[in-house]
Coordinates of C-alpha atoms in Angstrom, one line a residue:
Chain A
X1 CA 0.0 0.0 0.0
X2 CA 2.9 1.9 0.9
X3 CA 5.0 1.7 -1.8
X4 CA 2.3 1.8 -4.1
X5 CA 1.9 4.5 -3.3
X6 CA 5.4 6.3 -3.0
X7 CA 5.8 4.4 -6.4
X8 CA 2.4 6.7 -8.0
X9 CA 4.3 9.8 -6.1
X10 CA 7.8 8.9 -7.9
X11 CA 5.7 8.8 -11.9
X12 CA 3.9 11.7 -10.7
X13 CA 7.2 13.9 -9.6
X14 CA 8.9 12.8 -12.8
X15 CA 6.0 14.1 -14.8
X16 CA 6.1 17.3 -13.0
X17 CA 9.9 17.9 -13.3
X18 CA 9.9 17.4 -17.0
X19 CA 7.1 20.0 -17.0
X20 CA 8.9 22.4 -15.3
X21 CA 11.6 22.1 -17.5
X22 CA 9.4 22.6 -20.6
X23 CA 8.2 25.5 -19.2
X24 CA 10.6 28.4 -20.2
X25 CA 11.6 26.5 -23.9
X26 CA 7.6 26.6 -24.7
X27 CA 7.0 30.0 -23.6
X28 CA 10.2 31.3 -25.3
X29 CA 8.9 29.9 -28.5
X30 CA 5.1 31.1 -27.9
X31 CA 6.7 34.3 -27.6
X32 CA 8.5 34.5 -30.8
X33 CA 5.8 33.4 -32.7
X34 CA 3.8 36.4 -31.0
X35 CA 7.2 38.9 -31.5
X36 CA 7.0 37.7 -35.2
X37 CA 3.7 37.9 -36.0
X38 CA 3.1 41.4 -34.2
X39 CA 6.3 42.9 -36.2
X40 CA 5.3 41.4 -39.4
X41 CA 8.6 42.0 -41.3
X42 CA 9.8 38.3 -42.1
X43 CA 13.0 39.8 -43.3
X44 CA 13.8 40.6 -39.9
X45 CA 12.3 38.3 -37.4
X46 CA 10.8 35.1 -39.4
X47 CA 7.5 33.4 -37.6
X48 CA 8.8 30.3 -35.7
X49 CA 6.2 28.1 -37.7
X50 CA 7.7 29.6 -40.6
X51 CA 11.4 28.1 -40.1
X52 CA 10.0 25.0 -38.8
X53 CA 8.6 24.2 -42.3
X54 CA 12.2 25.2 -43.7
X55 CA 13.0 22.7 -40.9
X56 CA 10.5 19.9 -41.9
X57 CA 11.8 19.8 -45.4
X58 CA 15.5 19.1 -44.9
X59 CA 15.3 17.7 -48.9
X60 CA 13.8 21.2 -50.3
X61 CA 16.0 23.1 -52.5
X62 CA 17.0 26.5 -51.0
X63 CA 18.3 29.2 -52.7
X64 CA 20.0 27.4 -55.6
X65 CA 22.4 26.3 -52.7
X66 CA 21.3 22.6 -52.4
X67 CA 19.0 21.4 -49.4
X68 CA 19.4 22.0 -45.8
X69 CA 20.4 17.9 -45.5
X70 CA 23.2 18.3 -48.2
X71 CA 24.7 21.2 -46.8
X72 CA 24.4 19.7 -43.3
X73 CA 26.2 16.7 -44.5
X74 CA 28.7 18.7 -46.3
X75 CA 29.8 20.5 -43.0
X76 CA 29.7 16.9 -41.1
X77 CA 31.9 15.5 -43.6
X78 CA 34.5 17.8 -43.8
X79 CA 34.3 18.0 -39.3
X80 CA 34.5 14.0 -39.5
X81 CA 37.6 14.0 -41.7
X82 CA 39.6 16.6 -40.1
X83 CA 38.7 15.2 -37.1
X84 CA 39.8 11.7 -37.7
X85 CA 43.2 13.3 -38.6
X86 CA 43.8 15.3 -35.1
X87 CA 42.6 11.9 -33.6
X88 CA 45.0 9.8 -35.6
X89 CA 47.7 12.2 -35.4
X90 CA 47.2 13.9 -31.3
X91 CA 46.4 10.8 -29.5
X92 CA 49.5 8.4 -30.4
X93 CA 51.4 12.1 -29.9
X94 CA 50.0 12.8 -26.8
X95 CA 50.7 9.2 -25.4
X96 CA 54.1 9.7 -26.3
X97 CA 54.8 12.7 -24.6
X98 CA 52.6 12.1 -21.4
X99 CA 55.2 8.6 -21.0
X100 CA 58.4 10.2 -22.5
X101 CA 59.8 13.3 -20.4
X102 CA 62.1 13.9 -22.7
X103 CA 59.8 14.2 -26.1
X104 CA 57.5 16.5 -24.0
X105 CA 60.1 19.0 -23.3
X106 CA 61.1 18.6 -27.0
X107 CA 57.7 19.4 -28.2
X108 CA 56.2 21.1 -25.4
X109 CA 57.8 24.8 -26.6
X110 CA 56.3 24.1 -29.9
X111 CA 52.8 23.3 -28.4
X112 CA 52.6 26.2 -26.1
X113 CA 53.9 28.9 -28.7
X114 CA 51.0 27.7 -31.2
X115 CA 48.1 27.0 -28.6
X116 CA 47.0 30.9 -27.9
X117 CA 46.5 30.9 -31.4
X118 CA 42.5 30.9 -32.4
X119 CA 41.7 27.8 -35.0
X120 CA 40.1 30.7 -36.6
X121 CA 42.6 32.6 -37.4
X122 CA 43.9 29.9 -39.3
X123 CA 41.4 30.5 -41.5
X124 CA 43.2 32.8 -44.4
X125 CA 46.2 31.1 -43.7
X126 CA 44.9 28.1 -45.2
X127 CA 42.6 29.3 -47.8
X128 CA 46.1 30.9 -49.6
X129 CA 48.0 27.8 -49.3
X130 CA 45.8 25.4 -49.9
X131 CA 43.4 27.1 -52.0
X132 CA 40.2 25.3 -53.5
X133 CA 42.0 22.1 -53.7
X134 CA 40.0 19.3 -52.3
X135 CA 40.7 16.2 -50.7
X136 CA 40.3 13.9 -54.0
X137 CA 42.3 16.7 -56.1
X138 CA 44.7 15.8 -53.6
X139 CA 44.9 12.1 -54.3
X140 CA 45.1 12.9 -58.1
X141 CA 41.1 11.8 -58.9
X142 CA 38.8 14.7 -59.9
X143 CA 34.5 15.2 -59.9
X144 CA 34.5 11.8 -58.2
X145 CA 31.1 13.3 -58.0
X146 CA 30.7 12.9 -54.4
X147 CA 30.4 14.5 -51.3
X148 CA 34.0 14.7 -51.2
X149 CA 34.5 16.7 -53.8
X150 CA 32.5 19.6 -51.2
X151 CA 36.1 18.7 -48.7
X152 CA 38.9 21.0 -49.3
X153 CA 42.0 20.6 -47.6
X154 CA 42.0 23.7 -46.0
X155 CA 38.8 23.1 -44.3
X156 CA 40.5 19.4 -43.3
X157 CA 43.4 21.7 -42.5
X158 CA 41.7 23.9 -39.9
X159 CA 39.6 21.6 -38.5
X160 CA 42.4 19.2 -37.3
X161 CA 43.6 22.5 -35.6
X162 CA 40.8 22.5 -33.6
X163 CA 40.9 19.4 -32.6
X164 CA 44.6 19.2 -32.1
X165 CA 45.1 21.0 -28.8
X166 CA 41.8 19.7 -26.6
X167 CA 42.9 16.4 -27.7
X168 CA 46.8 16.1 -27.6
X169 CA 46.8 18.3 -24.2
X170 CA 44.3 15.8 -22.4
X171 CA 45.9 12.8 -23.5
X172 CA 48.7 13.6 -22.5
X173 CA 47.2 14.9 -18.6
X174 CA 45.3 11.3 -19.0
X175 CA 48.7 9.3 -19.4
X176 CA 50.9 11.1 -17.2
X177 CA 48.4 11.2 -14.3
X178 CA 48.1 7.7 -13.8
X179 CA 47.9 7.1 -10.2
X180 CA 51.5 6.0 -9.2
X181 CA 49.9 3.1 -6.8
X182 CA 48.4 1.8 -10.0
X183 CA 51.6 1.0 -12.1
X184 CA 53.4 -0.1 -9.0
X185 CA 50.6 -2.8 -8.3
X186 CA 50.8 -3.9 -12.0
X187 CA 54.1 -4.2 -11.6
X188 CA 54.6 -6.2 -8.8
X189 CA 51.7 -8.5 -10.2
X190 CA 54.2 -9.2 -13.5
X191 CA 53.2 -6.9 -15.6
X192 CA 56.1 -6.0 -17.7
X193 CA 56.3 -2.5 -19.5
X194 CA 54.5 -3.0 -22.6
X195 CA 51.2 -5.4 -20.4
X196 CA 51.3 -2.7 -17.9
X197 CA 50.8 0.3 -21.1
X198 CA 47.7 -1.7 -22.8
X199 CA 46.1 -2.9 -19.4
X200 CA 46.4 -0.2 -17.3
X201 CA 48.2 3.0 -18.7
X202 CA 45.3 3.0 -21.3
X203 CA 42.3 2.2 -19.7
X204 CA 43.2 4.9 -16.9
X205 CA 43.8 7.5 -19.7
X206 CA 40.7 6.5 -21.8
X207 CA 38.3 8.6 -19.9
X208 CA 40.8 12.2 -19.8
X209 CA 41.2 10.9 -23.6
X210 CA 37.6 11.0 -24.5
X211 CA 37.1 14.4 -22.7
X212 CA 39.7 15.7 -25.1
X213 CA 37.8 14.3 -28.2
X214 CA 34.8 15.5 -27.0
X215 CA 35.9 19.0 -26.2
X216 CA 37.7 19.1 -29.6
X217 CA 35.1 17.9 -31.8
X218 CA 32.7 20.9 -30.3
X219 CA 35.5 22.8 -31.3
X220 CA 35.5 21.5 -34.9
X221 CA 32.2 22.1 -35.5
X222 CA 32.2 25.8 -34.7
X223 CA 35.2 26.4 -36.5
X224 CA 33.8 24.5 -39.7
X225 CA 30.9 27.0 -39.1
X226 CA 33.3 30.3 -39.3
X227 CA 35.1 28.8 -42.0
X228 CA 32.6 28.1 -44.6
X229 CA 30.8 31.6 -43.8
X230 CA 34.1 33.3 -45.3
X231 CA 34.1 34.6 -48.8
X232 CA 35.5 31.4 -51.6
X233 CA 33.1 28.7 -49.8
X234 CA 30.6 27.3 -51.6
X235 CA 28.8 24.9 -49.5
X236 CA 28.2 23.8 -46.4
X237 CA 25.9 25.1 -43.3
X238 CA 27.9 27.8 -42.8
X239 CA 27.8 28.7 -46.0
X240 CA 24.1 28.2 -46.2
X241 CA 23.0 30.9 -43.5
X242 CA 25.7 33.2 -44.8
X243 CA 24.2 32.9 -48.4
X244 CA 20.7 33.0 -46.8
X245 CA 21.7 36.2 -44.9
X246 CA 22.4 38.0 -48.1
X247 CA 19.4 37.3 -49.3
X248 CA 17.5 38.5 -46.3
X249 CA 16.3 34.7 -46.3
X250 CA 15.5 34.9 -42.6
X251 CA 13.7 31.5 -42.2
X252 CA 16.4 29.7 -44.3
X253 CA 19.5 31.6 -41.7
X254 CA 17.4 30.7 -38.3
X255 CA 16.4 27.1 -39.8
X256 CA 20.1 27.0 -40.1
X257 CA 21.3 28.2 -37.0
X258 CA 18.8 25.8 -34.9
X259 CA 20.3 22.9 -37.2
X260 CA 23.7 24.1 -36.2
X261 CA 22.7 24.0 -32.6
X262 CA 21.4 20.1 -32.8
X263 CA 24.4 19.1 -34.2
X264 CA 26.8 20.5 -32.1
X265 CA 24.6 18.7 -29.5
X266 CA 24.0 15.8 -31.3
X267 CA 28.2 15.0 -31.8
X268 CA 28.6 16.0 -28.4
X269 CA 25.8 13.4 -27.1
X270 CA 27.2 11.0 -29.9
X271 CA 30.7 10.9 -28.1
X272 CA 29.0 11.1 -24.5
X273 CA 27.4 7.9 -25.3
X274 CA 30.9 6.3 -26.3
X275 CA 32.7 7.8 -23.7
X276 CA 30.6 6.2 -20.9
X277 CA 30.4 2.8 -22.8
X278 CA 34.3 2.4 -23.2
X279 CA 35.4 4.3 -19.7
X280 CA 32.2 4.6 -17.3
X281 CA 34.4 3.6 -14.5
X282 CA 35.4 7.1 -13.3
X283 CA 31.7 8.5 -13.5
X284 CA 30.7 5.5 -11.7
X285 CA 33.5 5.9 -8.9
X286 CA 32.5 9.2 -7.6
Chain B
X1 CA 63.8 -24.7 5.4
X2 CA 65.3 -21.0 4.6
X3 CA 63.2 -19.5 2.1
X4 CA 64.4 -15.7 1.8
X5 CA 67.4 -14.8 3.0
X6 CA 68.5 -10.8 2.9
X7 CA 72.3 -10.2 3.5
X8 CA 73.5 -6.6 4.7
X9 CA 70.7 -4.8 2.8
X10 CA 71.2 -1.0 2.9
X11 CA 69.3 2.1 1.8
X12 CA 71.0 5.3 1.5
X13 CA 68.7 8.1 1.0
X14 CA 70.2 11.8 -0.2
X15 CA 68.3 14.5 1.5
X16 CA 70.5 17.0 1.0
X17 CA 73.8 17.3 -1.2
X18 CA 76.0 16.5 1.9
X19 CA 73.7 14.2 4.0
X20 CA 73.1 10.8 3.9
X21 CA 70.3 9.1 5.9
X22 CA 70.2 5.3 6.5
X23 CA 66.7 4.6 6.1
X24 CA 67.9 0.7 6.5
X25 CA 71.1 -0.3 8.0
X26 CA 72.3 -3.3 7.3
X27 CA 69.4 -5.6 7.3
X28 CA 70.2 -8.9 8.2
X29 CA 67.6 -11.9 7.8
X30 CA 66.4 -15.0 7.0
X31 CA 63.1 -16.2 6.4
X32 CA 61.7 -20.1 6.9
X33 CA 59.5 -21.2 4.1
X34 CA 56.0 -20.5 5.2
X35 CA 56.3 -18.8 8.3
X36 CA 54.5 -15.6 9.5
X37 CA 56.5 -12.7 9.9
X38 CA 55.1 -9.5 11.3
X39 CA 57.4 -6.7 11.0
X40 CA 56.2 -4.2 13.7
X41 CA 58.1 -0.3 14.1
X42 CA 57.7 3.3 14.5
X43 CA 57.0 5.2 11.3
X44 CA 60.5 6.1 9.7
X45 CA 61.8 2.5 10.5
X46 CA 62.2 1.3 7.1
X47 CA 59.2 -1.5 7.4
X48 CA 57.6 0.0 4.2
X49 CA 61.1 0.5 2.2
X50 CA 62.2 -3.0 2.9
X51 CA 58.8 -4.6 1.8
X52 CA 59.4 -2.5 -1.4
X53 CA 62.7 -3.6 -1.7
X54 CA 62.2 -7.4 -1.5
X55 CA 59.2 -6.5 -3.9
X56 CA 61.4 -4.9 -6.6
X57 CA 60.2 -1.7 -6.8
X58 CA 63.3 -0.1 -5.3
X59 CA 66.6 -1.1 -5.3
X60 CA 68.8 -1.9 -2.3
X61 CA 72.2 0.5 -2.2
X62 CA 73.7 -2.4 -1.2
X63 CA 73.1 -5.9 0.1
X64 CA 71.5 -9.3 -1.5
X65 CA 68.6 -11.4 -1.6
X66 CA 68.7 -14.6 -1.8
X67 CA 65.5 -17.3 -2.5
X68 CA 66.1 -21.1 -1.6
X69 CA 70.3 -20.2 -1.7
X70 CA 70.4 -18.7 -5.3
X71 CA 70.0 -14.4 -6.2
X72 CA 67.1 -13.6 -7.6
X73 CA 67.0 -11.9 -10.6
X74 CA 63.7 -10.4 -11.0
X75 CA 61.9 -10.4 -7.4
X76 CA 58.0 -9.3 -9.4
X77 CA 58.6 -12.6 -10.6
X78 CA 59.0 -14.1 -7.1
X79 CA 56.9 -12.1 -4.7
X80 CA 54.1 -9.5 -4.7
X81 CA 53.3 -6.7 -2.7
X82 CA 49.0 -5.8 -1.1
X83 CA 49.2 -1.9 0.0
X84 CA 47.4 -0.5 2.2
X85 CA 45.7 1.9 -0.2
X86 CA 42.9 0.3 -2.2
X87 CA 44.9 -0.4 -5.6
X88 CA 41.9 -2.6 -7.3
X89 CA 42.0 -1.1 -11.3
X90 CA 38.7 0.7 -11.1
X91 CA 38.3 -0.2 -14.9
X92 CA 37.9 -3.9 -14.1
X93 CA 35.6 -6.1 -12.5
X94 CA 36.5 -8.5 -9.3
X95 CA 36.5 -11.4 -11.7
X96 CA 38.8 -9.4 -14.3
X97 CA 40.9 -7.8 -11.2
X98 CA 41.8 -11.1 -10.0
X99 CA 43.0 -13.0 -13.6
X100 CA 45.1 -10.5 -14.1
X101 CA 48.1 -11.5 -13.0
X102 CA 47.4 -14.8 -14.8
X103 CA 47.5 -13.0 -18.4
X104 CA 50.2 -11.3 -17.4
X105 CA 51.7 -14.9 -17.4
X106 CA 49.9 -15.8 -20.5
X107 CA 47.8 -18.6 -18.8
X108 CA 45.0 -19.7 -20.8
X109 CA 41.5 -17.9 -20.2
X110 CA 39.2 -21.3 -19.1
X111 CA 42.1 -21.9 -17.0
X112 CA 42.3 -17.8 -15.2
X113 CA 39.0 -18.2 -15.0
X114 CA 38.8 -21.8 -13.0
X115 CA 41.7 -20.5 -10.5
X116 CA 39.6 -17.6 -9.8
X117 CA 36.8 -18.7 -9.0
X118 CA 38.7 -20.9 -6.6
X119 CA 40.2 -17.9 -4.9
X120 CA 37.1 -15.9 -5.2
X121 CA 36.0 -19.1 -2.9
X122 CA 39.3 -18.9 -0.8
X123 CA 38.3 -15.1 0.3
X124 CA 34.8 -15.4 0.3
X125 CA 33.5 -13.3 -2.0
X126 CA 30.9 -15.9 -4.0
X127 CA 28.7 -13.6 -5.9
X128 CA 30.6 -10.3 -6.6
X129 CA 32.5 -11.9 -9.4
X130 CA 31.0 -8.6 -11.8
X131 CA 30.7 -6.3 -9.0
X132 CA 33.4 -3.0 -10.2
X133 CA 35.7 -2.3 -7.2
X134 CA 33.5 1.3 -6.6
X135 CA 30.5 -1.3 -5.3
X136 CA 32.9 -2.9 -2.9
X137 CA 33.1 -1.6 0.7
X138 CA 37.0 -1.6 1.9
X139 CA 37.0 -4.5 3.4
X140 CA 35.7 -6.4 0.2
X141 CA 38.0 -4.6 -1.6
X142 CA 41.1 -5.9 0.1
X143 CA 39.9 -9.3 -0.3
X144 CA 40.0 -9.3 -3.8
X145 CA 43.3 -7.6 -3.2
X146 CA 44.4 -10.8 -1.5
X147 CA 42.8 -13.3 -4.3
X148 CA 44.9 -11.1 -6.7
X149 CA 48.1 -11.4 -5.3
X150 CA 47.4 -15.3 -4.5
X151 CA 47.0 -15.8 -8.3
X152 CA 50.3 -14.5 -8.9
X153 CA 51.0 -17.3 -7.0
X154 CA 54.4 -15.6 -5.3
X155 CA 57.1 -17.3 -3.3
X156 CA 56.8 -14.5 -0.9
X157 CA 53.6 -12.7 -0.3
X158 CA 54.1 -9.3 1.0
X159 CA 51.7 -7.1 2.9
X160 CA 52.0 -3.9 3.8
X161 CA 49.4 -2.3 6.3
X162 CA 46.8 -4.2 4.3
X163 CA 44.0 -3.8 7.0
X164 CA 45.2 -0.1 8.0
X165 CA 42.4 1.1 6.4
X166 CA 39.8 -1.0 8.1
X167 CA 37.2 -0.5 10.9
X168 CA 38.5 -2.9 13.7
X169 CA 35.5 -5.5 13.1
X170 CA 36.3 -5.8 9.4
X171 CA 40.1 -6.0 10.4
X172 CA 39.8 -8.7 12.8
X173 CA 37.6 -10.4 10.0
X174 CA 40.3 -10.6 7.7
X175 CA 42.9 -11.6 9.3
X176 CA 41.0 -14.7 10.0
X177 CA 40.2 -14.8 6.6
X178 CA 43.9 -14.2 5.8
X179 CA 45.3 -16.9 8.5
X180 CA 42.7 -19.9 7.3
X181 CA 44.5 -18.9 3.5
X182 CA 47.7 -19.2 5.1
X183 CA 47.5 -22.6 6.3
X184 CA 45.7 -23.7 3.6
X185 CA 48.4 -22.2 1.0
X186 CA 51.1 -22.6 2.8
X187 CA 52.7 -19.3 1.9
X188 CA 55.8 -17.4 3.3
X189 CA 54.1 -14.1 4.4
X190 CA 55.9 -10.9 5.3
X191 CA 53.2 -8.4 7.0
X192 CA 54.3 -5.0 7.9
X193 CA 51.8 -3.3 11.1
X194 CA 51.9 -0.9 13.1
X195 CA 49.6 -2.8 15.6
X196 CA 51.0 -5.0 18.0
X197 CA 47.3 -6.5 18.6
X198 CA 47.5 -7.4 14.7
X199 CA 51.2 -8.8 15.0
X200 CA 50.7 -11.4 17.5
X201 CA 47.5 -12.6 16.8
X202 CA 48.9 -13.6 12.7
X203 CA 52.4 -14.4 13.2
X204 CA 54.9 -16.9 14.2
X205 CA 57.6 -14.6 14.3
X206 CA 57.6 -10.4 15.5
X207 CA 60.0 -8.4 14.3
X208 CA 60.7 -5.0 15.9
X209 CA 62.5 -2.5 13.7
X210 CA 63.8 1.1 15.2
X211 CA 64.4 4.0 13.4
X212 CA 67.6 6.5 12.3
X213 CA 69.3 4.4 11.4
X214 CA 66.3 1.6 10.5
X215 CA 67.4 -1.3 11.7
X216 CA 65.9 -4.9 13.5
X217 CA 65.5 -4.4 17.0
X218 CA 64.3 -7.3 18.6
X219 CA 63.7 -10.7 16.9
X220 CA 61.1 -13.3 18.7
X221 CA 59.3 -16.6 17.8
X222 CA 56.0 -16.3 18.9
X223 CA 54.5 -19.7 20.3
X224 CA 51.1 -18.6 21.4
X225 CA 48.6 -21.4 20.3
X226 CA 45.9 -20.8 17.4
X227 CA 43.5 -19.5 17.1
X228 CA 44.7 -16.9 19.9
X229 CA 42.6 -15.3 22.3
X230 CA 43.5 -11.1 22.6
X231 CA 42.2 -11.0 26.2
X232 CA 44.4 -14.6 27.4
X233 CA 47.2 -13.8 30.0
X234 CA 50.0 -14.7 27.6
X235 CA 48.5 -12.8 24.5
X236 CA 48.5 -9.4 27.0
X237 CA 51.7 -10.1 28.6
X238 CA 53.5 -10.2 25.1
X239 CA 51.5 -7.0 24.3
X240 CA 53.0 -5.1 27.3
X241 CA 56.2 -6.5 26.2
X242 CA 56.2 -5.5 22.9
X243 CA 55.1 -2.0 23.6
X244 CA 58.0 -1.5 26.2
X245 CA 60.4 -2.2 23.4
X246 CA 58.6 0.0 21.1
X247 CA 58.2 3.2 22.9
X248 CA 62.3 2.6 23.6
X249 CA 63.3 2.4 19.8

């Protein structure tokens, strides 16, 4: 009887806390529709019904730029691949120096003179040295007429500097801050060096390691914004509320930004979701 | 028969350019296949350095160790060491924690995973094979500690402070738990304390090191009957005794 009812009380507060969290997103939304509709100039504050129909038909073709899915998956493509490069290359680097004292002093200068450096401002850098050239240019092949032919090098380029530092400076606090105790019990349970670096160096970095990928994929995804709304971009999300913008497309431009939004949260959730399936352990411990 | 025998260890410590400090002074011992040693001292005697020592992960300035008569080469191959700190790897289970050592041996899985269960047996902790070590309480935890270091299967099993940590029920628990494994293993044990109660109710021999320079103090063979009673006449009167010598050193 008891529990019963504590039980009812426990559906009933859960109903009532996702209620009150609904509570200011629904209002804020009521009111722009309300904002919108009592201005009545579309080219400054589009109705919120009005971008959700942009939003509903992610295959419509907008503004001779290609859909909202295409350019979406333009921008994802070029984040995954220059992402997969500061992964490939910042993780093996950063294991190296968090073990070796010697390689992080030998890179550690290097790391620190180039880190207050925005990814950003790497933009122009890239866009003269690398110019339109895209990644399948790159390996000789041309029009493979793919979605690859919408990844230039330069976007690869910049992204993988905003990956690099998130990722190479946690993994390297991950493997050097292995908990002393740790490696000595491995050790004096026979571990030799390269047992103890798989089966316990490793697994106590993963979860610093993850945070790092996490942080820098965030930070790939807002500079792959910045640097598709720059002048010589063609496609691409960012590219698509720039473009939108300059026709005073609002509802294209806001449909845009909200899509930019869920994916930033969407990756984010994405690696979350990895994160705490490969290292949950140090969640759990706390 | 002599199991471990240490000849003139010393540590020499560099605190300063110019000063040396003898954290252990010529360390002489020898150590009878599976007896009980409790080494008992003031913090600062060296207990923890020498355990470290004969486990390999510092080296001696000077001195030997010798198993059955012969140097050993690699003592991680020939002993192991329980700390007082919880060192369970958080990212494995109990089941996982324990066959460790075995792959670091290259035993085969079906066969890690029969010897632990047998040791998960041995320490009593049927059930928690999946548990992660953040579900066990401290006590739990130090079990599994034990069923680790018991599947390294080590000549010498070291134990430093391995129930400092523990309320005084859970510690007088295990170290009936850890007695009944002893004479059903049969292994040499060398248990550093800093409780006299905890000395003479596990071992067969007390040693008594003093500090600056560290060095053995007393040496005594310990023939109280088992299992021994804390409150009989003779269990007290070897307190008193030992805590005379110890507020001395």
């Amino acid at each position: 009887m008891l529990s019963e009812r504590s039980a009812n009380n426990g559906t009933a507060r859960k109903i009532s806390h996702t209620l009150q969290s609904l509570i200011l997103p629904i209002s804020f939304l009521v009111l722009w529709e309300l904002i919108a509709v009592w201005a009545a100039n579309p080219a400054l504050i589009p109705r919120f019904t009005t971008v959700l129909g942009v939003l509903l038909n992610p295959l419509q073709e907008l503004v001779g730029t290609g859909s909202l899915l295409h350019n979406t998956l333009v921008s994802l493509f070029r984040v995954v691949l220059g992402f997969a490069v500061s992964v490939v290359v910042c993780v093996p680097l950063g294991i190296f120096m968090g073990t070796s004292k010697t390689l992080h002093r030998l890179v550690n200068p290097l790391v620190e003179l180039f880190r207050p450096l925005c990814p950003i401002a790497w933009i122009p850098f890239a866009m003269a040295v690398f110019k339109t050239t895209t990644v399948p240019q790159l390996f000789g092949v041309r029009f493979t007429e793919t979605i690859l032919d919408s990844v230039q090098i330069g976007m690869v380029f910049i992204i993988f500097w905003g990956g690099l530092f998130p990722i190479l400076l946690n993994t390297i606090h991950g493997v050097a801050g292995v908990r002393g105790l740790l490696l000595e019990t491995a050790r004096v349970l026979g571990a030799d060096k390269q047992k103890t670096f798989w089966k316990v160096v490793i697994p106590a970095a993963l979860p610093d390691i993850m945070t790092g990928l996490r942080i820098g994929l965030g930070i790939a995804w807002m500079v792959i914004i910045a640097a598709e709304m720059l002048p010589g971009s063609d496609s691409g999300i960012g590219y698509l509320i720039m473009y939108a913008y300059e026709l005073a497309e609002m509802q294209i431009l806001v449909a845009g930004m909200i899509v930019i939004g869920i994916m930033g949260l969407g990756l984010n959730h994405g690696l979350q979701l990895i994160s705490n399936r490969v290292s949950n352990w140090k969640a759990l411990e706390r | 028969m002599r199991k471990l025998t240490l000849n003139g260890i010393n540590k020499v410590f560099l605190t300063h350019p110019d000063r040396e400090v003898f954290a252990l002074d010529n360390i002489d011992l020898s150590i009878n296949e599976g007896e009980f040693i409790a080494l008992i001292g003031p913090t600062g005697c060296g207990k923890t350095t020498l355990l470290r020592i004969i486990a390999g992960l510092e080296n001696a300035s000077s001195g030997e160790i010798l198993l059955d008569g012969q140097p050993v080469a690699d003592l991680n191959r020939i002993s192991t060491l329980i700390f007082q700190q919880y060192s369970l790897f958080p990212w494995y289970n109990v089941i996982e924690n324990i066959t460790f050592p075995m792959e670091m041996k290259g035993l085969r899985k079906a066969e890690r995973r029969r010897r632990a269960e047998e040791l998960i047996q041995l320490v009593g902790l049927q059930g928690t094979e999946k548990a992660a070590p953040y579900e066990l309480s401290g006590g739990m935890q130090q079990r599994v500690a034990i069923a680790r270091a018991l599947a390294h299967d080590p000549e010498v099993l070291l134990m430093d402070e391995p129930f400092g940590a523990l309320d005084e029920r859970t510690r007088h628990r295990l170290q009936t738990v850890l007695l009944e494994i002893w004479k059903r293993k049969g292994k040499t044990i060398l248990f550093v304390t800093h409780n006299i109660d905890e000395a003479l109710f596990l071992a067969d021999r007390i040693i008594v090191m003093g500090t600056e320079p560290g060095r053995v103090v007393e040496d005594w063979h310990i023939s109280l009957k088992r299992p021994r009673n804390r409150l009989a006449d003779d269990f007290t009167q070897l307190h008193l005794k030992i805590r005379n010598v110890l507020e001395i050193t």
